[in-house]
Short mmCIF file of C-alpha atoms in Angstrom, two decimals:
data_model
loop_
_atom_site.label_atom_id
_atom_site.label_comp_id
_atom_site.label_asym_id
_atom_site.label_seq_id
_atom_site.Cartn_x
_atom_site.Cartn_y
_atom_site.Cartn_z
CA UNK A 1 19.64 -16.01 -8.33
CA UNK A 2 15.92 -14.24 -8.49
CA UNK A 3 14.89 -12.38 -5.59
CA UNK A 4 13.42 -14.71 -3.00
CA UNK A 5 10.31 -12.97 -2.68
CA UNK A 6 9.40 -13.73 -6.21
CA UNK A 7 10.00 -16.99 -6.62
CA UNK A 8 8.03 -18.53 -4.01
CA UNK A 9 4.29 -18.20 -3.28
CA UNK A 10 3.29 -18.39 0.22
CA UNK A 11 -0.26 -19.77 -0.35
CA UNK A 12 -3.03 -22.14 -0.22
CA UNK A 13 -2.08 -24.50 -3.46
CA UNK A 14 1.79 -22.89 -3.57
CA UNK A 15 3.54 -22.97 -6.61
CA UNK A 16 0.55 -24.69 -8.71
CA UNK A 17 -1.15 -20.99 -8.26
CA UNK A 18 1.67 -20.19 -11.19
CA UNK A 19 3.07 -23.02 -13.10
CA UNK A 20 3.82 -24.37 -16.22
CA UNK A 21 2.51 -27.88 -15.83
CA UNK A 22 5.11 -29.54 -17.20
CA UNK A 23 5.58 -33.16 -15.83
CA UNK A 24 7.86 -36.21 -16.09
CA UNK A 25 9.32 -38.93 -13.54
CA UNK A 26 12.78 -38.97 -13.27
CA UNK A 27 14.70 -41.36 -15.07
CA UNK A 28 15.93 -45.00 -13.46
CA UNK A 29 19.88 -42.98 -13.11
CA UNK A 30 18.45 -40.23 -11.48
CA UNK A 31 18.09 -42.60 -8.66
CA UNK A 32 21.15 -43.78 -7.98
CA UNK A 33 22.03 -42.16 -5.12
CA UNK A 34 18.08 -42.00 -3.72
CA UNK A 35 17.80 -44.55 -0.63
CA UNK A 36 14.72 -45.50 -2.83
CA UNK A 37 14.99 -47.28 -6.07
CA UNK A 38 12.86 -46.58 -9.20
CA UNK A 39 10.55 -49.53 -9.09
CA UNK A 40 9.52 -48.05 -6.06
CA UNK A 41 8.65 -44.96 -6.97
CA UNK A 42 7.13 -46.07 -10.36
CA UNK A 43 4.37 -47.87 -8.42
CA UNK A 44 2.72 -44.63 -7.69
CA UNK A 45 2.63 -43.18 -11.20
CA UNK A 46 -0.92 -44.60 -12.44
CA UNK A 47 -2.15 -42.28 -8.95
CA UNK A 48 -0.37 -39.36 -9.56
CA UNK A 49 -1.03 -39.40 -13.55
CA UNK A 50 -4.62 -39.57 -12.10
CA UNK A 51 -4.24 -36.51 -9.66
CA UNK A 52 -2.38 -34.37 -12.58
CA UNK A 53 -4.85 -35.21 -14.56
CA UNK A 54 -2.49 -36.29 -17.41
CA UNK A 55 -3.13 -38.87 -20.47
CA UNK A 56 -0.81 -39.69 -22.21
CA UNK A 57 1.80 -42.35 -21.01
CA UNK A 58 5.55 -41.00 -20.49
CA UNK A 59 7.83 -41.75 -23.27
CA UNK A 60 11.48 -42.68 -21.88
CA UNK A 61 14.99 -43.44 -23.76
CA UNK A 62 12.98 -44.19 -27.19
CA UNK A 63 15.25 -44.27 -30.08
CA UNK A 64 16.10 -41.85 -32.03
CA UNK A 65 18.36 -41.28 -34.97
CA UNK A 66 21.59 -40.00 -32.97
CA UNK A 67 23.71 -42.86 -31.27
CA UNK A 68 24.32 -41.65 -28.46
CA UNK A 69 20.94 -39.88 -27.55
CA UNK A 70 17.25 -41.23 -26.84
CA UNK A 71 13.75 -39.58 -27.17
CA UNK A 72 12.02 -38.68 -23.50
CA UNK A 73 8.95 -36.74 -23.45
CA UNK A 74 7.02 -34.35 -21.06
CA UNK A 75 3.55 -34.47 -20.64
CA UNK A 76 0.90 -31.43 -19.48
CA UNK A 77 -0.28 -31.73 -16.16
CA UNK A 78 -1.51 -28.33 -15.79
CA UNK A 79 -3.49 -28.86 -12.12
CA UNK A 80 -4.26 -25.98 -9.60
CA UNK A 81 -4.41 -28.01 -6.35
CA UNK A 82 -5.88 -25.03 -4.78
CA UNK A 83 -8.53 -24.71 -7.01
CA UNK A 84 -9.10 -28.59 -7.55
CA UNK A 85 -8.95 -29.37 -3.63
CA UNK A 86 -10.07 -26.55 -1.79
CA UNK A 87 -13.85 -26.97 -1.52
CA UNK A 88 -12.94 -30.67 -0.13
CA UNK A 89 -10.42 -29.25 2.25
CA UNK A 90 -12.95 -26.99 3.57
CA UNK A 91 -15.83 -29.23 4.10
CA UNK A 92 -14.02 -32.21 5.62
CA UNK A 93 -14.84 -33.06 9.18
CA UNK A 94 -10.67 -34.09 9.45
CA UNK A 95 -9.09 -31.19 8.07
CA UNK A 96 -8.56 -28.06 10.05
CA UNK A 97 -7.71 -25.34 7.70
CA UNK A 98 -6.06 -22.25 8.67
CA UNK A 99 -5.84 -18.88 5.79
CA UNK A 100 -3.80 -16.50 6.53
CA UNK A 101 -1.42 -18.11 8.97
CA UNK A 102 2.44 -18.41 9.48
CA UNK A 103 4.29 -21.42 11.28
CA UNK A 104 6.82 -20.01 12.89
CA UNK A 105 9.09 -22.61 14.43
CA UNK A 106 8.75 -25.83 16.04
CA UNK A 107 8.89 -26.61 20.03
CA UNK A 108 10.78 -29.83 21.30
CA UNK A 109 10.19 -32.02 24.11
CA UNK A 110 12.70 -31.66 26.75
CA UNK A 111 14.76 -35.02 25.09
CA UNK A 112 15.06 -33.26 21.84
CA UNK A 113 13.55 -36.13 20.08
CA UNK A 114 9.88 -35.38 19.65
CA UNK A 115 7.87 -32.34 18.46
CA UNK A 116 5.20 -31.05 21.12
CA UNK A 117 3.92 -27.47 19.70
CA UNK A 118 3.60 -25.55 16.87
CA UNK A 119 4.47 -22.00 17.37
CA UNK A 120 2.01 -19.96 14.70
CA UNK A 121 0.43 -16.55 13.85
CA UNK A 122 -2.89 -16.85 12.94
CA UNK A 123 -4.73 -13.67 11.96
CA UNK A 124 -1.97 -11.57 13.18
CA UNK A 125 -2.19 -13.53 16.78
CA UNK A 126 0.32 -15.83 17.99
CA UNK A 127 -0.46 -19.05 19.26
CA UNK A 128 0.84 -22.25 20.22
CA UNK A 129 -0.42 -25.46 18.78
CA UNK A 130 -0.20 -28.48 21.48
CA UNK A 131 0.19 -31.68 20.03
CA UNK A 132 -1.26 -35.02 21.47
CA UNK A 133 1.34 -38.30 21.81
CA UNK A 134 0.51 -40.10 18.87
CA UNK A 135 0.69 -36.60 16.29
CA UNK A 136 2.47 -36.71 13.45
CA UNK A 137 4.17 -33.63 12.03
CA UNK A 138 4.37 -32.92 8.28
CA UNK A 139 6.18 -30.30 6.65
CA UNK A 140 5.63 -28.90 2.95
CA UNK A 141 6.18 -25.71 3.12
CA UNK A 142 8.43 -25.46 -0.51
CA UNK A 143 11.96 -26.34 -1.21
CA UNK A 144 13.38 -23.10 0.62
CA UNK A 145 11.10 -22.52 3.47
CA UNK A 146 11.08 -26.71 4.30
CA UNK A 147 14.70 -25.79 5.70
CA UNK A 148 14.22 -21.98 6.64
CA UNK A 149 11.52 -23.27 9.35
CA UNK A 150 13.77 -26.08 10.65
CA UNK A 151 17.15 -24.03 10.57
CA UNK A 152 14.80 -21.39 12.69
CA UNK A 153 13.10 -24.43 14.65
CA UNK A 154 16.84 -25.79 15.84
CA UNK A 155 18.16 -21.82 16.92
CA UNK A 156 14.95 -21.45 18.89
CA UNK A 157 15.35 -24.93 20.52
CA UNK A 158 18.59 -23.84 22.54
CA UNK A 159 19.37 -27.77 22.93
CA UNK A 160 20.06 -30.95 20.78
CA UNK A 161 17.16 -30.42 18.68
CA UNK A 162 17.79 -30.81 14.98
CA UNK A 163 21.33 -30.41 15.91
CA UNK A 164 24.22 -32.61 13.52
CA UNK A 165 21.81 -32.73 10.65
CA UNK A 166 22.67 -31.09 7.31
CA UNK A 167 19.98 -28.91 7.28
CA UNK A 168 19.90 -26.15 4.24
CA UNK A 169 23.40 -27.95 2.47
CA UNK A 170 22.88 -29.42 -1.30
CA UNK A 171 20.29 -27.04 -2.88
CA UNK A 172 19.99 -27.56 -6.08
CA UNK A 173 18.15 -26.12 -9.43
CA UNK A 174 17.67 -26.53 -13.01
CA UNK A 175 19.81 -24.31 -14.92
CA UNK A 176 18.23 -23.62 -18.54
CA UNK A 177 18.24 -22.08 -21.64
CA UNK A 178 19.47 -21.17 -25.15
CA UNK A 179 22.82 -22.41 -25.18
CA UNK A 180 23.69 -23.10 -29.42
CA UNK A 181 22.08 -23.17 -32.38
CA UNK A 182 21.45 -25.56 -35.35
CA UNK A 183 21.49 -24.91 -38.46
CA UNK A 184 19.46 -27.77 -41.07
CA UNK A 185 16.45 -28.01 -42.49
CA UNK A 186 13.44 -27.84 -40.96
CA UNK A 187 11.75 -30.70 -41.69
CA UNK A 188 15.02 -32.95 -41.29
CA UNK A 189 15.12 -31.46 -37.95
CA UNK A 190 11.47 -31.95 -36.56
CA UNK A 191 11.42 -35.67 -37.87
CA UNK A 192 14.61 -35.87 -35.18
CA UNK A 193 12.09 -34.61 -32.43
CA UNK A 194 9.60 -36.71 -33.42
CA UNK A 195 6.69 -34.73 -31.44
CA UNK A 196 7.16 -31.25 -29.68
CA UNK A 197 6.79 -32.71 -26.28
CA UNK A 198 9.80 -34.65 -26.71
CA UNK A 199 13.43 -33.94 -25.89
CA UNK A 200 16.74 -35.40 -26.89
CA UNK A 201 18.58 -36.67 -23.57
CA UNK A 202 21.75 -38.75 -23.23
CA UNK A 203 21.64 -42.45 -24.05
CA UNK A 204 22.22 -44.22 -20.74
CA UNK A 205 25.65 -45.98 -21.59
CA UNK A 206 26.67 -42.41 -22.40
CA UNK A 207 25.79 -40.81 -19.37
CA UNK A 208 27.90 -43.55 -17.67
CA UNK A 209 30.82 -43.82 -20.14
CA UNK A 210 31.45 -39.95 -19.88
CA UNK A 211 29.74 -39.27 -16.19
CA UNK A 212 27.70 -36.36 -17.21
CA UNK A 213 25.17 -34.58 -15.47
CA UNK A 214 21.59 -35.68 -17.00
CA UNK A 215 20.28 -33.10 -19.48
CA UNK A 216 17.90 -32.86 -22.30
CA UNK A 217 17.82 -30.67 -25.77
CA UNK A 218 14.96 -29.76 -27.64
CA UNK A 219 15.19 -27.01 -31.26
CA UNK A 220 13.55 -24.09 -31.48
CA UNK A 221 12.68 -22.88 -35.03
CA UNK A 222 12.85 -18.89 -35.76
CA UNK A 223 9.40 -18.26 -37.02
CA UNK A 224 8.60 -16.11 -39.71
CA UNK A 225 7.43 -11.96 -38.61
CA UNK A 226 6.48 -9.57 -40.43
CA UNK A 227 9.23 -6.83 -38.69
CA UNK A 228 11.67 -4.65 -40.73
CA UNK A 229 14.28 -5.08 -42.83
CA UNK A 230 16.42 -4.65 -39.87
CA UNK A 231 16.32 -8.31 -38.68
CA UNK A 232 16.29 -10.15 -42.23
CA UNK A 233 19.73 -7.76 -42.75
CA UNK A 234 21.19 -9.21 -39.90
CA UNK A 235 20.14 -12.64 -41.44
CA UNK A 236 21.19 -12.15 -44.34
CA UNK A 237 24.77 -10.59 -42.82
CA UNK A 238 25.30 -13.71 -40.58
CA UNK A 239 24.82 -16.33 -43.19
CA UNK A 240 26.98 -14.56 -46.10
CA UNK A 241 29.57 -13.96 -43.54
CA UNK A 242 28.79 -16.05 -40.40
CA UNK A 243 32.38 -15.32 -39.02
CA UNK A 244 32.36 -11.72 -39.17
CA UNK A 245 28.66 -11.19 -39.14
CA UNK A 246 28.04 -12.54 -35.85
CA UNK A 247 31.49 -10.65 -34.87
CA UNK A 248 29.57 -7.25 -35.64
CA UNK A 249 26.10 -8.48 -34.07
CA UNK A 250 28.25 -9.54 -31.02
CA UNK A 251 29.82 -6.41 -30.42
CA UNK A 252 26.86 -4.53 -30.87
CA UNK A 253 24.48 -6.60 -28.27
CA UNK A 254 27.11 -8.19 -26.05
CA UNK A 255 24.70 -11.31 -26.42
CA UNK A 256 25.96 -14.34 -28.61
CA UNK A 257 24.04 -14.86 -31.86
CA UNK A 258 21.94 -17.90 -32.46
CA UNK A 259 21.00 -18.73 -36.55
CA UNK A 260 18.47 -20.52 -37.84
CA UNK A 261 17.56 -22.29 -34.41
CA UNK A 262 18.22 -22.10 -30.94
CA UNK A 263 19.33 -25.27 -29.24
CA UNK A 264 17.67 -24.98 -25.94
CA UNK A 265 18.73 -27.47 -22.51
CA UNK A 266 17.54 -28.27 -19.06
CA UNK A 267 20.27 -29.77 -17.09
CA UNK A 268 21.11 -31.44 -13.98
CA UNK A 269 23.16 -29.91 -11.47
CA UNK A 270 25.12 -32.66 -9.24
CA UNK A 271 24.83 -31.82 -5.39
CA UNK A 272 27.64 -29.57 -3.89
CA UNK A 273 27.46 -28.70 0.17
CA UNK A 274 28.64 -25.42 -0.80
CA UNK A 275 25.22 -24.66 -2.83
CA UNK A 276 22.79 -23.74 0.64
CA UNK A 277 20.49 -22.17 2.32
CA UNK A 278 21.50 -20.41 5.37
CA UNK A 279 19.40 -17.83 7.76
CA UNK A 280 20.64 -14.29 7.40
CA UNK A 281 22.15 -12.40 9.95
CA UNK A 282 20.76 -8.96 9.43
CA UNK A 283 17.86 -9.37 7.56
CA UNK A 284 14.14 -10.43 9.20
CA UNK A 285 10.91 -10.57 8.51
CA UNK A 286 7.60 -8.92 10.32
CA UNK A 287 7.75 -11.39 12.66
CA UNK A 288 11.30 -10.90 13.56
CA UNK A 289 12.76 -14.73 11.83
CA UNK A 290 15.86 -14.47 9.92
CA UNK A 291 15.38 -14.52 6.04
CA UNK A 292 17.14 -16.62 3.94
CA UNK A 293 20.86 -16.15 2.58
CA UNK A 294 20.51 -18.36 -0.78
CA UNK A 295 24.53 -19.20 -1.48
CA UNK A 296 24.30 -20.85 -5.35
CA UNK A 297 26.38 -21.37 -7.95
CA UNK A 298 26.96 -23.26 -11.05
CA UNK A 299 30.04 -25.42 -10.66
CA UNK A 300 32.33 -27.07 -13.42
CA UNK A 301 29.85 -30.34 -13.54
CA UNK A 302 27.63 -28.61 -15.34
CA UNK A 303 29.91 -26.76 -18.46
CA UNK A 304 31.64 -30.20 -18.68
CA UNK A 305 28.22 -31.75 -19.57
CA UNK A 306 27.16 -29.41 -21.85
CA UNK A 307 30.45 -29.43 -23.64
CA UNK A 308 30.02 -33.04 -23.83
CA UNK A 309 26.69 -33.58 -24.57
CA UNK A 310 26.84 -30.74 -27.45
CA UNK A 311 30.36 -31.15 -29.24
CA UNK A 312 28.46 -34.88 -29.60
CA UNK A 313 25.61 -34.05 -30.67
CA UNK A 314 27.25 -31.75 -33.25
CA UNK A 315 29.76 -34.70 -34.44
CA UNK A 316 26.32 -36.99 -35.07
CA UNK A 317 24.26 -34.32 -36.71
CA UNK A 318 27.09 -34.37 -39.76
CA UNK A 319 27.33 -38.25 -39.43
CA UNK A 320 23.57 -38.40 -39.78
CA UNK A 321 23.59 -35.11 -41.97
CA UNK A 322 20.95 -33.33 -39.54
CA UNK A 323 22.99 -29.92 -39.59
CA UNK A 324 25.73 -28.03 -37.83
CA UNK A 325 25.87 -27.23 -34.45
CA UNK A 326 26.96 -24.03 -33.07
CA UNK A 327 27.85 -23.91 -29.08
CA UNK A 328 27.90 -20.79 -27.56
CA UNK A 329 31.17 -19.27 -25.84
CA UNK A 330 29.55 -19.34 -22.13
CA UNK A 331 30.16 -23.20 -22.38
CA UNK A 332 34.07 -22.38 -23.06
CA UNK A 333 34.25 -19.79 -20.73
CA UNK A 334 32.43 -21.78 -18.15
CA UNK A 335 30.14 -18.77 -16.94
CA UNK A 336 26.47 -17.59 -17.55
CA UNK A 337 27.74 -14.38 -16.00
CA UNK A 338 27.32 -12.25 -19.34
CA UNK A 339 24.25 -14.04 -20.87
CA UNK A 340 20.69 -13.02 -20.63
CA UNK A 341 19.50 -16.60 -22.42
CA UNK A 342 20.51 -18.95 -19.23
CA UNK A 343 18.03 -18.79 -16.55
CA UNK A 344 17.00 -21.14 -13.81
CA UNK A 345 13.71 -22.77 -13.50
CA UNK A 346 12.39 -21.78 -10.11
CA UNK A 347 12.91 -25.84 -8.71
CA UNK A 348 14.01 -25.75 -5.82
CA UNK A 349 15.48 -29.00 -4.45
CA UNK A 350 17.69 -30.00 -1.89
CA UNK A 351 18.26 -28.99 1.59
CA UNK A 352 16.31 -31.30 3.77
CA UNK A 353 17.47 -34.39 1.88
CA UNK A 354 17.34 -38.10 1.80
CA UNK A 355 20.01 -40.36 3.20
CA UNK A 356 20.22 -43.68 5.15
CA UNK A 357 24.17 -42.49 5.75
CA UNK A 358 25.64 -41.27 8.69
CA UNK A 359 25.62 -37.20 8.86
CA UNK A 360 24.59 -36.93 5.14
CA UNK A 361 21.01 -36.54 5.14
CA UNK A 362 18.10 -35.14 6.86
CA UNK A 363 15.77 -37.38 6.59
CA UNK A 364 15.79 -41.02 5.83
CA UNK A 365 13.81 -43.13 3.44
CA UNK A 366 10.88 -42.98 4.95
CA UNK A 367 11.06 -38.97 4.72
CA UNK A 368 11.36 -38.49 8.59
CA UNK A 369 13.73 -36.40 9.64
CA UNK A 370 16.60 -38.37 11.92
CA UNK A 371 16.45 -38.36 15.40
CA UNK A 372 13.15 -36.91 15.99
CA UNK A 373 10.24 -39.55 16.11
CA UNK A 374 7.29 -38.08 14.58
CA UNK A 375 8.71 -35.24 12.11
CA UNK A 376 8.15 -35.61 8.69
CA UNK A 377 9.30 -33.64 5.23
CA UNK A 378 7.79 -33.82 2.00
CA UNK A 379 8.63 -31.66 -1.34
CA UNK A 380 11.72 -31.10 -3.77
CA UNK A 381 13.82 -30.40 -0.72
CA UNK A 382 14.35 -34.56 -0.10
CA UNK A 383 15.71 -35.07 -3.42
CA UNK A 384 18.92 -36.23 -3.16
CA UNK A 385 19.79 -35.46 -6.92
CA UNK A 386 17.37 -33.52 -9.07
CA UNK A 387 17.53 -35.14 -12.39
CA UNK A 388 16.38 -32.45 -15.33
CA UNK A 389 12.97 -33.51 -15.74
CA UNK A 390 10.48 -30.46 -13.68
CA UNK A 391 10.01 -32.22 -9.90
CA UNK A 392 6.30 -32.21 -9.59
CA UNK A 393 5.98 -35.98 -10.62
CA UNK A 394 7.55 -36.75 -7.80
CA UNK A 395 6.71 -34.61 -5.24
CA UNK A 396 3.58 -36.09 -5.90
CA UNK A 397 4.96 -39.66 -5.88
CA UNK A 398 6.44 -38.98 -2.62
CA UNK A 399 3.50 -37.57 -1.39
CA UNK A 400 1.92 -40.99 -2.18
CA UNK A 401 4.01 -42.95 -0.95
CA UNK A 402 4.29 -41.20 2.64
CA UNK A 403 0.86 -41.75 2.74
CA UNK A 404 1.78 -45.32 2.30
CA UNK A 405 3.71 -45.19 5.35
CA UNK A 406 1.66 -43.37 7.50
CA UNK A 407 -1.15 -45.60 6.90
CA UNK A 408 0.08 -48.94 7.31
#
């Protein structure tokens, strides 16, 4: 995985400092193990369109020419919440605002069941932030750090705090990336797409017929440069002889070759206890609290969709006579290991989720974390599943609906 230090930013307005502001809900499936159903969640989408400042309504399972896929689309919500909320922050007679500052771990009552301080740096000075009866404790500190500061919170408690919860277990991210090509024409193609903001994604009787993961698709295009001769010879090569021309460009690069287009995918990846975050044993930071010891990997769920999802879409590109598909070896071989087109996407979710079950989740529906009466978690880190669509639609919807709760 990247480097934890550079895929997290530890400030006023967090990751919206250095997004892409891509935005979707998740889709009515994704839901299906949330203690939360969609209809639910959907009533906060006018509010947090508003706050992301986006337009356009969301375009979900429209049809498209394939059979077994719909249309989806993605909308921009490009919003810097530190730049759009800070001057409100700072001039509001609730909000105490503190720069520069590090929680450092939470203080139980002597039952384990409430939260009474706050232990903090402030300016390089520690302090301890006493609580009144009726204060309600909300953490959003990212989907890593959300379970960092409560895996650190339970070790400093020396008693029941926190203790039996599965704190840390089912992080989860979006693997993506160039994973085949298609070769058609161009125009036959785009008409497929519709509109560049929208993505093929599996039909919902075919997610359930062949229990995939959820995952979209979406075409790139090779545009036109004005470079050498070198890359139109390698063009040329691999379409005369695309057998043993991508054989020689293989061997040369180690990297598979894509022609024409690159099919590109953002998929689901199915909870696994195994995928966690844990607090290192030999590594700390300035103020002497474990770091994290990220333990991810990309299980067999995920190659099984894609193998799925793209030997069909190849079979109803010919039906429809779209193109040919090519899939790249790393789905066959059933490891990214060797390719430098498969990334992830820097969401982080999991760890602190959502569960009404006995000793699966962290918190319940409500977001408040079992056992303890007025702790609460908000971010990626609840989801239960992640869906493929980017998570900051609902964080936001979340966000909302806590409000909700707290309010009434």
């Amino acid at each position: 995985y990247y480097p934890l230090d550079v895929t997290r930013l530890r400030y006023l307005g967090g990751s919206s400092n250095h997004w892409g502001g891509n935005c979707a809900p998740l889709d009515k499936s994704d839901l299906d193990q949330w203690p939360i159903n969609y209809e639910e969640l959907k009533n906060f989408e006018k509010d947090t369109k508003d706050i992301l400042e986006i337009k356009n309504d969301f375009i979900k399972y429209d049809k498209s020419i394939f059979d077994s896929f719909r249309l989806s689309s993605i909308e921009d919500g490009y919003i810097n919440f530190r730049e759009k909320y800070f001057d409100e922050i700072k001039n509001s007679k609730n909000i105490s605002l503190l720069l520069k500052t590090s929680v450092l771990y939470l203080e139980p009552n002597t039952e384990s069941n409430k939260v009474i301080y706050i232990h903090i740096n402030s300016q390089n000075k520690f302090e301890k932030i006493n609580l009144n009866k009726n204060s309600k404790v909300l953490i959003a500190c990212g989907g890593i750090e959300n379970s960092r500061l409560l895996l650190w919170s339970k070790e400093m408690a020396k008693n029941k705090f926190l203790k039996g919860l599965p704190i840390g277990k089912y992080w989860m991210e979006h693997p993506s990336g160039e994973i085949g090509h298609l070769i058609g024409e161009k125009e036959k193609v785009e008409k497929v797409f519709k509109k560049k903001n929208y993505f093929l994604v599996p039909s919902e009787n075919f997610l359930k017929s062949e229990k995939i993961n959820n995952i979209r698709f979406s075409v790139q295009f090779w545009e036109k440069t004005d470079q050498e001769n070198y890359k139109h010879f390698i063009k040329d090569l691999i379409c005369l002889a695309p057998m043993y021309g991508k054989k020689i460009v293989e061997s040369l690069s180690n990297q598979v070759v894509h022609c024409v287009s690159a099919i590109k995918f953002s998929i689901e990846q199915k909870p696994n206890v195994d995928n966690s975050i844990n607090l290192s044993k030999n590594e700390f930071d300035k103020y002497k609290i474990p770091q994290v010891n990220l333990k991810w990997k990309i299980k067999e769920d995920v190659f099984r969709t894609l193998k799925t999802g793209l030997e069909r879409l190849g079979e109803e590109s010919i039906e429809k006579d779209i193109g040919r598909v090519g899939i790249d070896k790393y789905v066959y071989e059933q490891t990214f290991k060797n390719s430098d087109d498969i990334f992830a996407n820097h969401h982080h979710m999991g760890g602190t989720i959502m569960s009404n079950k006995e000793n699966v989740g962290v918190v319940d529906e409500n977001l408040k974390v079992k056992n303890i009466s007025n702790l609460y978690v908000i971010g990626s880190s609840v989801f239960p599943t992640g869906g493929h669509f980017n998570p900051t639609f609902t964080i936001v919807q979340l966000s909302l609906r806590l409000v909700r709760h707290l309010t009434t």
